[in-house]
Amino acid sequence: MHRRRRTPLRRASHGRTPRRGAAPTPGRRAAITLRPGADAHWLEHFYLAPHLQGSGIGTAVLRELLNRCDRDGALVRLNVLRGSPARRLYERHGFTLETEDQVDVFMVRAPGTITVEARTVSM
């Protein structure tokens, strides 16, 4: 039996219907969930099958999702495991460190944030 570690993000999303996407299930190649919250949207369950990682698909999906959030004027938050290579992807898309603990790094992205030559610029 696989036991999932409950994070503040998972506790906060319990029992809510996601805005877009769904958590990964066996046989799925990709999944993403964007859940509206009181002060921001939470990017949850962003998953790509290992053979798709590094192909540009994650970048394209994240760019489209963030464009939609920008049009809505929505702040976006997420958490990623410390040491995860996914953190670089999020940083390239304008996410910055908000806080961290022994396991997770919590990041935030303001609407209209773009990345220029590895620098984050807010418009």
Short mmCIF file of C-alpha atoms in Angstrom, two decimals:
data_model
loop_
_atom_site.label_atom_id
_atom_site.label_comp_id
_atom_site.label_asym_id
_atom_site.label_seq_id
_atom_site.Cartn_x
_atom_site.Cartn_y
_atom_site.Cartn_z
CA MET A 1 0.00 0.00 0.00
CA HIS A 2 1.38 3.38 -1.03
CA ARG A 3 1.02 6.13 1.59
CA ARG A 4 1.10 9.72 0.45
CA ARG A 5 2.64 12.39 2.65
CA ARG A 6 0.08 15.07 3.40
CA THR A 7 1.35 18.58 2.79
CA PRO A 8 -0.46 21.84 3.57
CA LEU A 9 -1.31 22.01 -0.12
CA ARG A 10 -2.96 18.59 -0.13
CA ARG A 11 -4.88 19.34 3.07
CA ALA A 12 -6.11 22.61 1.57
CA SER A 13 -7.36 20.89 -1.59
CA HIS A 14 -9.12 17.98 0.09
CA GLY A 15 -12.69 17.64 -1.07
CA ARG A 16 -12.53 20.39 -3.71
CA THR A 17 -13.14 20.04 -7.42
CA PRO A 18 -10.10 21.06 -9.47
CA ARG A 19 -10.48 23.87 -12.00
CA ARG A 20 -8.55 22.15 -14.78
CA GLY A 21 -6.98 18.72 -15.11
CA ALA A 22 -6.68 15.80 -12.76
CA ALA A 23 -4.12 13.87 -10.78
CA PRO A 24 -2.11 11.24 -12.67
CA THR A 25 -3.46 7.71 -12.87
CA PRO A 26 -1.80 4.56 -14.21
CA GLY A 27 -1.40 4.76 -17.98
CA ARG A 28 -1.64 8.55 -18.16
CA ARG A 29 1.15 10.39 -19.87
CA ALA A 30 0.46 13.82 -18.41
CA ALA A 31 -1.77 15.54 -15.85
CA ILE A 32 -2.11 18.99 -14.33
CA THR A 33 -4.51 20.59 -11.88
CA LEU A 34 -5.05 24.30 -11.27
CA ARG A 35 -7.17 24.88 -8.17
CA PRO A 36 -8.57 28.32 -7.37
CA GLY A 37 -7.88 29.46 -3.82
CA ALA A 38 -8.84 32.47 -1.72
CA ASP A 39 -5.82 34.59 -2.67
CA ALA A 40 -4.27 32.63 -5.56
CA HIS A 41 -4.61 29.64 -7.87
CA TRP A 42 -2.65 26.56 -6.79
CA LEU A 43 -0.78 24.59 -9.45
CA GLU A 44 -1.06 21.00 -8.27
CA HIS A 45 -0.25 17.57 -9.65
CA PHE A 46 1.83 18.71 -12.63
CA TYR A 47 3.00 15.38 -13.98
CA LEU A 48 4.67 14.24 -17.20
CA ALA A 49 5.67 10.65 -17.86
CA PRO A 50 9.45 10.31 -17.66
CA HIS A 51 9.85 9.67 -21.41
CA LEU A 52 8.13 13.04 -22.10
CA GLN A 53 10.20 15.08 -19.65
CA GLY A 54 12.76 17.39 -21.26
CA SER A 55 10.91 17.41 -24.60
CA GLY A 56 9.38 20.90 -24.24
CA ILE A 57 5.86 19.60 -23.61
CA GLY A 58 5.87 20.70 -19.96
CA THR A 59 7.08 24.16 -20.96
CA ALA A 60 4.32 24.52 -23.56
CA VAL A 61 1.59 23.34 -21.17
CA LEU A 62 2.81 25.54 -18.32
CA ARG A 63 3.13 28.58 -20.63
CA GLU A 64 -0.49 28.18 -21.82
CA LEU A 65 -1.82 27.70 -18.29
CA LEU A 66 0.08 30.77 -17.02
CA ASN A 67 -1.15 32.85 -19.96
CA ARG A 68 -4.71 32.05 -18.88
CA CYS A 69 -3.91 32.99 -15.28
CA ASP A 70 -2.35 36.25 -16.48
CA ARG A 71 -5.52 37.12 -18.40
CA ASP A 72 -7.49 36.47 -15.18
CA GLY A 73 -5.01 38.56 -13.15
CA ALA A 74 -4.43 35.55 -10.88
CA LEU A 75 -1.47 34.95 -8.59
CA VAL A 76 -0.24 31.34 -8.89
CA ARG A 77 1.31 29.30 -6.08
CA LEU A 78 2.85 25.83 -6.00
CA ASN A 79 5.08 23.61 -3.97
CA VAL A 80 7.86 21.40 -5.28
CA LEU A 81 10.08 18.92 -3.48
CA ARG A 82 13.47 20.28 -2.43
CA GLY A 83 16.10 19.22 -4.94
CA SER A 84 13.58 18.54 -7.71
CA PRO A 85 14.74 19.51 -11.20
CA ALA A 86 11.18 20.80 -11.80
CA ARG A 87 12.09 23.86 -9.74
CA ARG A 88 14.23 25.15 -12.64
CA LEU A 89 11.21 24.91 -14.95
CA TYR A 90 9.10 26.95 -12.55
CA GLU A 91 11.85 29.55 -12.07
CA ARG A 92 12.17 29.96 -15.85
CA HIS A 93 8.45 30.81 -15.89
CA GLY A 94 8.73 33.53 -13.26
CA PHE A 95 8.06 31.64 -10.02
CA THR A 96 10.08 32.85 -7.05
CA LEU A 97 10.78 31.39 -3.64
CA GLU A 98 8.15 32.26 -1.06
CA THR A 99 9.17 29.91 1.76
CA GLU A 100 10.53 26.43 2.29
CA ASP A 101 10.64 23.68 4.86
CA GLN A 102 12.66 20.47 5.22
CA VAL A 103 10.73 18.79 2.37
CA ASP A 104 8.99 21.38 0.18
CA VAL A 105 9.81 24.64 -1.56
CA PHE A 106 6.81 26.96 -1.85
CA MET A 107 6.86 29.29 -4.85
CA VAL A 108 4.68 32.12 -6.13
CA ARG A 109 4.22 33.89 -9.47
CA ALA A 110 2.55 37.28 -9.90
CA PRO A 111 0.29 37.81 -12.92
CA GLY A 112 2.07 39.30 -15.91
CA THR A 113 5.49 38.01 -14.84
CA ILE A 114 7.73 37.11 -17.76
CA THR A 115 11.18 35.62 -17.86
CA VAL A 116 13.88 37.42 -19.80
CA GLU A 117 17.41 35.98 -20.10
CA ALA A 118 17.13 34.07 -16.82
CA ARG A 119 15.88 37.19 -14.99
CA THR A 120 12.36 37.57 -13.72
CA VAL A 121 10.65 40.81 -14.70
CA SER A 122 7.21 41.87 -13.48
CA MET A 123 5.13 44.00 -15.83
#
